[in-house]
XYZ file of C-alpha atoms in Angstrom:
562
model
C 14.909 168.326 104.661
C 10.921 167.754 104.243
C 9.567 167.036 107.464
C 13.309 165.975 108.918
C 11.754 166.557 112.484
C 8.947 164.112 112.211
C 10.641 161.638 110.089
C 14.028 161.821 112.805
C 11.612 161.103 115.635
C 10.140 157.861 114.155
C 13.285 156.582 113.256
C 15.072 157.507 116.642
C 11.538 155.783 118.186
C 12.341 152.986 116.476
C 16.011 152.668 116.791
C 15.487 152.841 120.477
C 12.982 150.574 121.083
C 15.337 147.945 119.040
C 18.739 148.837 121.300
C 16.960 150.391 124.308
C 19.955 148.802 127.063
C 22.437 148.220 124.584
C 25.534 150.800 123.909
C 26.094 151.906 120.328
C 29.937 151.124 119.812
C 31.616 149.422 116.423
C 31.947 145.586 116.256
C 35.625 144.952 115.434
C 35.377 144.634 112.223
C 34.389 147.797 111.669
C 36.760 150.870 111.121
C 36.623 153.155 114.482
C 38.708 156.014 115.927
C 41.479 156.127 118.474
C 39.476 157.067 121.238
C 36.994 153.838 120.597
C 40.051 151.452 120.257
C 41.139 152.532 123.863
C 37.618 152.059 124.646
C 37.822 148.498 123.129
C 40.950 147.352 125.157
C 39.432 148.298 128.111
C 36.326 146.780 127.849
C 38.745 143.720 126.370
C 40.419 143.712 129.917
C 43.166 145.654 129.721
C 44.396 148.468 132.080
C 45.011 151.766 132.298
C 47.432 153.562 134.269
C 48.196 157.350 134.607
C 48.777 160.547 136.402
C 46.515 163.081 137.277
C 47.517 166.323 138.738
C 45.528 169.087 140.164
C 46.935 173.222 140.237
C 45.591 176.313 141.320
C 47.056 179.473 140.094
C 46.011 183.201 141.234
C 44.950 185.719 138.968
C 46.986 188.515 139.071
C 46.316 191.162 141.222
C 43.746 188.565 143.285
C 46.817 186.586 145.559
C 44.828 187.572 148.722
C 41.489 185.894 147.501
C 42.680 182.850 145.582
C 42.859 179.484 146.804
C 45.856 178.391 145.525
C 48.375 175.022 145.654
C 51.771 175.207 146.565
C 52.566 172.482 144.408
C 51.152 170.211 142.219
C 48.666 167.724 143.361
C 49.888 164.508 142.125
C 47.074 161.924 141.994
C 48.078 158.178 140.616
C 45.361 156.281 138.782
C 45.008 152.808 137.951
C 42.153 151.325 136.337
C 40.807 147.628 135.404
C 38.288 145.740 133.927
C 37.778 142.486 135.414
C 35.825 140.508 132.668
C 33.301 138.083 134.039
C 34.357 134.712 134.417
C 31.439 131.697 133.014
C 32.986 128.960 134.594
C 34.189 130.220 138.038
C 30.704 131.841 138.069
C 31.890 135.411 139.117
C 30.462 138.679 138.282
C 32.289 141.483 136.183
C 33.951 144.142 137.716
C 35.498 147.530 137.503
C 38.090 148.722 139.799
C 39.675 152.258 140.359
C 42.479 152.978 142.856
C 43.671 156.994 143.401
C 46.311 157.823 146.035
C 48.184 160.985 146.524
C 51.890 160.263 145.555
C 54.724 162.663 146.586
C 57.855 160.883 145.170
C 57.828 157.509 145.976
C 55.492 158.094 149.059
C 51.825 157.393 147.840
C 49.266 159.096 150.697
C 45.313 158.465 151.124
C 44.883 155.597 148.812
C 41.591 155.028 147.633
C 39.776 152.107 145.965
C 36.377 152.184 144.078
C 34.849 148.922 142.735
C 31.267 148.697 140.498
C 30.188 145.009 141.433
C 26.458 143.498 140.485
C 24.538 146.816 140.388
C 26.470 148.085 143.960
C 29.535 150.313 144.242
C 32.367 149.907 146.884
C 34.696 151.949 149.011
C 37.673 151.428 150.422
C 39.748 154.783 151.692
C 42.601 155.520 154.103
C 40.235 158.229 154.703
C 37.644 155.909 156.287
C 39.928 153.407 157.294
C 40.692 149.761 155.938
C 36.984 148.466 156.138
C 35.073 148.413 152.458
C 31.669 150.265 152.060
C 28.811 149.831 149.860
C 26.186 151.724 148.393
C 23.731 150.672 146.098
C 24.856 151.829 142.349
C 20.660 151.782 140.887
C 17.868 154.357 142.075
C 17.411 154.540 145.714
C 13.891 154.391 147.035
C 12.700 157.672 147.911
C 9.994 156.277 150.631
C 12.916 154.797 152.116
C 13.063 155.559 156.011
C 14.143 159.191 156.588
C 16.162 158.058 159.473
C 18.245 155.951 156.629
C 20.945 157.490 154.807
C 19.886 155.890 151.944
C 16.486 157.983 152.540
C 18.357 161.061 153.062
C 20.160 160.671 149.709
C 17.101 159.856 147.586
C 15.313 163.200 149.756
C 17.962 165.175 147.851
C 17.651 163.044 144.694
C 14.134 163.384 143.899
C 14.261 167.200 145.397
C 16.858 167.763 142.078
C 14.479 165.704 139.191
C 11.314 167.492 140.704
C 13.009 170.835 139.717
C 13.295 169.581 136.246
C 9.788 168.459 135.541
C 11.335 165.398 133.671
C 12.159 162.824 135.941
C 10.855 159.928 134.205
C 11.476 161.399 131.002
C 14.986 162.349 131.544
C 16.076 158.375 131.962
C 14.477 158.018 128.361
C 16.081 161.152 126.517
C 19.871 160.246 128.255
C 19.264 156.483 127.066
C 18.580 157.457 123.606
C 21.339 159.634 123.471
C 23.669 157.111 124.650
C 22.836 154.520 122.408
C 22.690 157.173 119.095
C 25.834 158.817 119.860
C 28.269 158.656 117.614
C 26.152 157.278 115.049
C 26.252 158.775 111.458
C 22.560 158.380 110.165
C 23.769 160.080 107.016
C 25.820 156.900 106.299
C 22.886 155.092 106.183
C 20.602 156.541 103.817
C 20.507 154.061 101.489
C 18.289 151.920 104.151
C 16.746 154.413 105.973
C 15.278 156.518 103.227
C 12.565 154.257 102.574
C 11.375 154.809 106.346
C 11.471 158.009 105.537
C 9.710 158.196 102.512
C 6.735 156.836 104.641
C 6.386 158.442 107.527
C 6.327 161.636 104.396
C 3.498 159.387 102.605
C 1.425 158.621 106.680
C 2.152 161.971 107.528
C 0.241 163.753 104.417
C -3.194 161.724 105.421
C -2.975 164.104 108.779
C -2.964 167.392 106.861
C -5.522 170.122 108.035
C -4.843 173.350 106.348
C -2.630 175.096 103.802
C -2.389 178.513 103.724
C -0.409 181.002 101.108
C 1.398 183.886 102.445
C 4.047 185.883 102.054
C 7.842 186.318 104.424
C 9.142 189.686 105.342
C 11.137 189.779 102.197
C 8.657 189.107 99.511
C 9.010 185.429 99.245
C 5.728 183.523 98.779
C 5.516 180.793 101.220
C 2.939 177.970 102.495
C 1.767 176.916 105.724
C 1.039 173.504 106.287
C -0.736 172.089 109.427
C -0.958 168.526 110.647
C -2.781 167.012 113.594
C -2.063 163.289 114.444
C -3.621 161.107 117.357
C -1.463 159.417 119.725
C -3.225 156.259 118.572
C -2.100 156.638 115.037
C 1.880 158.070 116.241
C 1.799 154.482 118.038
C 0.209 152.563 115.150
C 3.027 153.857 112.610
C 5.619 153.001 114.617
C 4.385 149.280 115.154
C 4.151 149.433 111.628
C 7.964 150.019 111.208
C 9.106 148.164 113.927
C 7.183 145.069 111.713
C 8.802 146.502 108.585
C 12.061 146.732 110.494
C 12.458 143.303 111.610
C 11.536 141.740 108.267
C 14.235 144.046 106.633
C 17.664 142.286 106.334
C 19.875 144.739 105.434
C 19.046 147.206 107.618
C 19.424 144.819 110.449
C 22.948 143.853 109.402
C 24.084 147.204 109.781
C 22.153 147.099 113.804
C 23.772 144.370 114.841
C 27.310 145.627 113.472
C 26.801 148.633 116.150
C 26.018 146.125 119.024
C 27.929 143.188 120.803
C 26.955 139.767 120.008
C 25.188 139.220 122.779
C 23.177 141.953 122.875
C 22.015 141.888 119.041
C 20.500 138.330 119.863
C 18.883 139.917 122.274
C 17.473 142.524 121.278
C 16.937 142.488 117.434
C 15.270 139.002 117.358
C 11.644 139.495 115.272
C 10.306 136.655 117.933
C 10.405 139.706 120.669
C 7.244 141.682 118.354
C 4.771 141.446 121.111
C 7.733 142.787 123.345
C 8.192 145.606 121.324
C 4.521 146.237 120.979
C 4.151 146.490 124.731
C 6.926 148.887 124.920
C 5.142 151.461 122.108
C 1.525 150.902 124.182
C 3.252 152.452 127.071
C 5.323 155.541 125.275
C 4.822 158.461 127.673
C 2.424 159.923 124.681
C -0.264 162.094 126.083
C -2.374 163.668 123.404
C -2.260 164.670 119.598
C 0.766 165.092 118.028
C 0.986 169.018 115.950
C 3.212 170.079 113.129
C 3.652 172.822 111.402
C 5.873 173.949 108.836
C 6.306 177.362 106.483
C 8.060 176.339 103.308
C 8.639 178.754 100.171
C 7.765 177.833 96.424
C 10.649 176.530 95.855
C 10.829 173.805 99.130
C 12.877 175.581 101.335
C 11.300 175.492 105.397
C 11.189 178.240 106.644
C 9.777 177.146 110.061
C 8.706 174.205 111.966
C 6.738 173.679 115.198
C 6.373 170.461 116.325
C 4.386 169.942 119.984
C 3.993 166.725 121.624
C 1.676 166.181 125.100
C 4.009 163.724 127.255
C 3.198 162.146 130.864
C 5.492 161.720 133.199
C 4.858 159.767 136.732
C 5.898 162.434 138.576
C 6.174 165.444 136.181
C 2.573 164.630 135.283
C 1.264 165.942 132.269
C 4.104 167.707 130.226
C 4.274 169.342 126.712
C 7.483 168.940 124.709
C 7.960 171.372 121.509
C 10.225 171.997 119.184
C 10.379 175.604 117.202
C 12.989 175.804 114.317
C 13.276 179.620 112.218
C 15.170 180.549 109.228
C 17.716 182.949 109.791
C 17.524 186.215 108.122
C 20.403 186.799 105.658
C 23.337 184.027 106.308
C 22.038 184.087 109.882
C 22.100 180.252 111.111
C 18.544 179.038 112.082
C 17.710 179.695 115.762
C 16.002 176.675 117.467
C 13.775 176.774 120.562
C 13.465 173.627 122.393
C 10.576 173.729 125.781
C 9.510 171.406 128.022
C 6.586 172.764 130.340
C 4.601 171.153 133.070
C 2.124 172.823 135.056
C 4.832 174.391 137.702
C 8.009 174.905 135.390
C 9.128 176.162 132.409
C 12.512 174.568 130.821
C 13.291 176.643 127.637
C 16.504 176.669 125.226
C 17.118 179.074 122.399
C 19.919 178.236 120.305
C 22.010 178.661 117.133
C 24.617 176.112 115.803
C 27.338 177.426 113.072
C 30.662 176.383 111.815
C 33.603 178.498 112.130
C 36.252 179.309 109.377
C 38.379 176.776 111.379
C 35.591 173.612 111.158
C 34.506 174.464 114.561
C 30.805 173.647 115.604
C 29.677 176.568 117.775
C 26.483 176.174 119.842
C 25.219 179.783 121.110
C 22.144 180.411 123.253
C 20.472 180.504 126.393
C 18.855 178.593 129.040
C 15.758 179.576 131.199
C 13.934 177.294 133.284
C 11.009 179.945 135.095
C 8.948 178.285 137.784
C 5.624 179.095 137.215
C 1.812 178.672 139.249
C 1.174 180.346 142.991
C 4.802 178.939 144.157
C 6.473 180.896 141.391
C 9.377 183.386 143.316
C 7.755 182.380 146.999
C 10.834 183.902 149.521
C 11.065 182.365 152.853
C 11.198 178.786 152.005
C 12.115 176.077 154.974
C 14.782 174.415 153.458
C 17.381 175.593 150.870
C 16.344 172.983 148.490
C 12.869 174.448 148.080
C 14.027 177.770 147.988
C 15.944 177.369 144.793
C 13.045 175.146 142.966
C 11.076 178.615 143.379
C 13.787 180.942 141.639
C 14.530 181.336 138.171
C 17.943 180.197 136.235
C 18.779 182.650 133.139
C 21.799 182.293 131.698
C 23.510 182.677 128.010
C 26.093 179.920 127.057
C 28.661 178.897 124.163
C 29.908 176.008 123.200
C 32.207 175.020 121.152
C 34.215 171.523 119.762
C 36.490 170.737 117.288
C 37.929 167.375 116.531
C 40.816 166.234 113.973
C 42.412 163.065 113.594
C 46.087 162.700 112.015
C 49.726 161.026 112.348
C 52.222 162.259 114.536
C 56.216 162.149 114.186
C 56.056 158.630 115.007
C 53.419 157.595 112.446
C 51.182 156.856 115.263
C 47.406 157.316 114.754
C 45.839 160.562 116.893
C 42.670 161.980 117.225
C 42.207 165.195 119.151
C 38.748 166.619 120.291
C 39.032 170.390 121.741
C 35.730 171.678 123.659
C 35.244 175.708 125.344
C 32.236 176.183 126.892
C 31.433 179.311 129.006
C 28.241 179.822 130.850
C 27.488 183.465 132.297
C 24.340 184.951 134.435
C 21.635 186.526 131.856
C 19.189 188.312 134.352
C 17.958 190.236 131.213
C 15.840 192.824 131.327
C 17.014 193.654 135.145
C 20.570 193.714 135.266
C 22.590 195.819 133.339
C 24.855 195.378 130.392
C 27.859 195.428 132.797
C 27.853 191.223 133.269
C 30.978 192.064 136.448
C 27.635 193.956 138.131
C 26.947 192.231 141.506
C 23.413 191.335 141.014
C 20.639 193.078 143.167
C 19.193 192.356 145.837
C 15.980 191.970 144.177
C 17.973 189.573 141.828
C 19.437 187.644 143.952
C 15.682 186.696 145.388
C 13.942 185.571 142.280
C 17.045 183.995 139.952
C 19.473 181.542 141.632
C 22.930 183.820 140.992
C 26.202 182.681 139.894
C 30.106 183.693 138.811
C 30.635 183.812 134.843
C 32.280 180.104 134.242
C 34.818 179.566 131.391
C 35.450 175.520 130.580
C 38.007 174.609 128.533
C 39.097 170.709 127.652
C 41.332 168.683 125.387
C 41.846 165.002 124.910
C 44.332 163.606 122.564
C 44.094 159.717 121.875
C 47.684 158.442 120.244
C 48.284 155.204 119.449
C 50.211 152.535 117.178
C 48.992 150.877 113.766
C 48.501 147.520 115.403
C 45.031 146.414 117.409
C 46.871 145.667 120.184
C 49.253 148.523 120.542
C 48.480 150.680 123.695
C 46.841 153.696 123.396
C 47.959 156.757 124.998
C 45.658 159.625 126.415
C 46.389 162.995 127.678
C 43.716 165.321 128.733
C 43.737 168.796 130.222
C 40.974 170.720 131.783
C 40.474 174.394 132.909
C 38.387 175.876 135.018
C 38.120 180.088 135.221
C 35.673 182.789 134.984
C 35.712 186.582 134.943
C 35.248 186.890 138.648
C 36.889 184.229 139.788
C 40.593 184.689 141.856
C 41.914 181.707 141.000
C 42.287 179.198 137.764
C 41.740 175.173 138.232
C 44.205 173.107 135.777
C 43.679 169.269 135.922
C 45.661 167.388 133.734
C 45.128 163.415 133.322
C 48.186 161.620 131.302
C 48.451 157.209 130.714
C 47.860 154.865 128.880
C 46.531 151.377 128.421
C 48.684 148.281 129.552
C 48.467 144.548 130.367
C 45.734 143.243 132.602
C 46.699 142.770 136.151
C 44.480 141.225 138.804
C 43.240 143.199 141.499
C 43.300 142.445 145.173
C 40.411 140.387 145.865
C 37.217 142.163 147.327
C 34.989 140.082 149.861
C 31.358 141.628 149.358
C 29.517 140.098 151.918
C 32.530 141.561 154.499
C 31.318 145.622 153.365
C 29.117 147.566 155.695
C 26.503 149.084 153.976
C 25.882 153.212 153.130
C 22.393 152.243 152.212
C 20.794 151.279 155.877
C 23.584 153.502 158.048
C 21.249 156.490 159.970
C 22.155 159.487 158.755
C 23.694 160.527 162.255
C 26.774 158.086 161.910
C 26.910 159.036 157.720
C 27.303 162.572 158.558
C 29.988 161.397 161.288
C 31.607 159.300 159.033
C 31.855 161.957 156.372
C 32.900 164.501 158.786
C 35.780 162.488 159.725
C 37.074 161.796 156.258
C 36.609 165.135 155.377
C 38.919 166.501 158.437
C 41.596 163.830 157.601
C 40.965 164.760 153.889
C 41.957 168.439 154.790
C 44.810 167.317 156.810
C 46.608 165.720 153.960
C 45.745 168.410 151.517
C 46.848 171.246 153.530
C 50.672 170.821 152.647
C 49.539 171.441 149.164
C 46.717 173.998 150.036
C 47.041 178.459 150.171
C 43.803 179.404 151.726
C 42.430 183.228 151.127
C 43.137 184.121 154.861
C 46.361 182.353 155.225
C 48.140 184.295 152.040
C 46.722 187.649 153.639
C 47.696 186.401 157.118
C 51.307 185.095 156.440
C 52.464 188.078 153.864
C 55.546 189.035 155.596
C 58.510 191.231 154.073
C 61.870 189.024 152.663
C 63.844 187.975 155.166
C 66.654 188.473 152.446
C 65.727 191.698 152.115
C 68.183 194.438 153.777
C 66.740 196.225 156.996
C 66.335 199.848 156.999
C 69.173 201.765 158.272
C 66.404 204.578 158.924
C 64.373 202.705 161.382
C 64.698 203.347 164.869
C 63.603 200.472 167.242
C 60.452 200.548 169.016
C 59.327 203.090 166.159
């Protein structure tokens, strides 16, 4: 537990700077679970069929406000992997195809295709010409005449609102690529890392200070203050001790593919690596702090780290972590502040009697600086970058693996997540109060949401048997008239070739003006409407249409023209 935070950050440093644009998935050699096999087939080439159907149900005693189906929505899904092919000298290539089926009928077919850094269209909705639009980051100088220049407009409007733009590419790629991953598995090679960033980090120490907790316990404050020169120097200095060290190597390159451990853990790339730790988004000194008792147990940490961010500009990431009181689990604070927004979570993580990780807490991100809660903004965009969001959330997952009546292998993951307004200290304890007016100006208001989502994976002993999944999500909240089921049932099968796709014949989203984009969406969206309206209640027509039972007997009472 002794300086966990530190030592995790130099090791995740590390590990990412090794596998920055490689995925973190088993070689096949190595045990995995049910969901990675399907994972593995697919990636292997092989396809997936399934069903996925879409209900709306009204909450009782809210028919007239609901949006509701008649019946099911029945969406077919086929999907593909087209591995690339060396000697014909064609790219890889994933392919999707939806189309409404009703019996043997299948309506509004729809093809997607991700081909050489571009994705492709082809809808009944649009007609039978194929569309492309570029799949990478679009240029925000791009010409705002362009569609492509309207759609980065919106783009960078959204990352500007977190602060983080440049930064948030570098925390979702080291997330991807440590998913998944049990560190704890590997302590045997990793615990002499750590047993040096504990020896580096002691030559930083400024003060220790005795004191005593709330409850009597003697503790000790100790304060560290490291320069971004020497944070970059120590992790050089594992990255050398990394790629002279064989075993824990072996272990890297059984998480990556072949190709992409030659590529990226290959000690001839140092300079490479060295480059990429010169240009870590490190902005000043580095600050820890941490409370421990006697005895060795952390009380608190603080760790605060200056980033820089090309747009964000200068940013300041820290990290607070408190003991709970009694068997109270610790609550964590986790901030990221520029000098125009706040982004602040408070959370605590627990396990239920049942083994399920809970995750309670809330989320604030608080504009701050002479915008801060401006009204009367031009555009809606700007308006909302100005207002608060508060809100409290829980979430929860659970995840067993087992045999069913078959004897095939299943694994089961079950997630609830609900997310609800927390205008605290304005509104009142009653979270079904409307908010005021006065709320609704400086926080951006929503319903109370309620997720909940299960996948099952099932599949046969053998590597090659198919693997089945069914999934089923829910959508619902306290105010909402109506509850959103989607359920998503197939399974693997043999590969199939899909219908060939001429590239060079698609008209490009990227350069249309924004005039004929908004045309062509309009259109879609009107035939779109047309062939969901058999399936569709609107509000006004179940008021409108409510009519008595023609079954019903007339009464005998009524006189006509009454």
């Amino acid at each position: 537990m002794k300086k966990r935070a530190l030592r995790l950050l130099a090791v995740c440093l590390t590990l990412a700077l090794l596998c920055s644009t490689a995925a973190a998935q088993s070689a096949l050699d190595v045990e995995y679970t049910v969901a990675e096999k399907l994972l593995k087939q697919l990636q292997a080439g092989s396809g997936f069929t399934g069903t996925l159907t879409v209900e709306s149900t009204a909450v009782a005693g809210r028919e007239a406000d609901a949006v509701t189906t008649t019946r099911p929505i029945t969406i077919g899904v086929d999907y593909i992997y087209v591995r690339p092919d060396t000697v014909a000298q064609s790219e890889g290539e994933s392919r999707l195809s939806l189309a409404i089926t009703d019996g043997d009928t299948a309506q509004g077919k729809t093809e997607l295709a991700l081909r050489g850094g571009k994705l492709y269209l082809q809808s009944a909705l649009f007609g039978d010409a194929w569309y492309a639009l570029s799949a990478g980051a679009v240029n925000p100088e791009a010409q705002s005449g362009q569609a492509a220049g309207a759609i980065a407009q919106e783009t960078s409007s959204l990352l500007q609102q977190s602060a983080m733009p440049g930064l948030t590419t570098f925390a979702l790629g080291l997330l991807t690529r440590l998913y998944d991953v049990d560190l704890t598995q590997w302590g045997e090679v990793l615990d002499p890392y750590a047993t040096k960033v504990d020896v580096w980090i002691e030559g930083f120490r400024q003060s220790a200070l005795l004191d005593k907790a709330a409850d009597g316990t003697t503790t000790m404050r100790i304060d560290y203050q490291i320069p971004v020169t020497a944070v970059k120097a120590q992790i050089k200095q594992m990255v050398l001790d990394l790629l002279a060290d064989t075993a824990l190597l072996e272990k890297l390159r059984a998480l990556l593919p072949e190709a992409d451990a030659q590529r990226y853990l290959d000690p001839t790339l140092q300079s490479y690596y060295f480059y990429a730790i010169d240009e870590l988004p490190l902005n000043g000194d580095l600050t820890l702090s941490r409370t421990v008792s006697l005895k060795g147990e952390t009380r608190a940490l603080t760790l605060q780290l200056p980033l820089y961010d090309s747009q964000g500009k200068a940013l300041t990431l820290r990290y607070d972590r408190q003991k709970g009181a009694g068997d109270l689990p610790d609550e964590n604070t986790l901030e990221l502040q520029s000098d125009k927004i706040v982004w602040k979570v408070v959370y605590q993580t627990y396990q239920s009697l049942t083994g399920t990780t809970v995750y309670q807490g809330t989320l604030l991100r608080t504009p701050i600086g002479e915008d801060a809660f401006a009204v009367g903004a031009a555009e809606p965009a700007q308006l909302a970058a100005q207002k608060t969001i508060s809100a409290a959330f829980t979430l929860s997952a659970q995840q067993a693996q087992g045999t069913d009546a078959e004897g095939k292998d299943t694994l089961t993951d079950t997630w609830a997540f609900s997310l609800t307004p927390d205008y605290t200290p304005d509104v009142a304890d009653d979270e079904a109060a409307e908010p005021t007016e006065a709320q609704q100006e400086q926080f951006i208001t929503f319903d109370p949401l309620d997720i909940q989502m299960q996948t099952v994976f099932t599949s046969g002993q053998a590597k090659n048997a198919s693997t089945a999944l069914d999934v089923t999500l829910s959508i619902a909240g306290d105010r909402s008239p109506q509850t959103i089921t989607l359920k998503l049932t197939g399974k693997t099968r043999g590969k199939w070739e899909p219908a060939a796709l001429d590239v060079s014949a698609a008209q490009s989203l990227d350069t249309m003006d924004t005039a004929a984009l908004t045309q062509w969406i309009a259109q879609a969206g009107v035939k779109g409407g047309l062939l969901l309206l058999p399936y569709v209640n609107l509000p006004s027509q179940s008021a409108a249409t409510a009519q008595p039972d023609a079954t019903a007997q007339p009464d005998a009472t009524a006189q006509p023209g009454a």
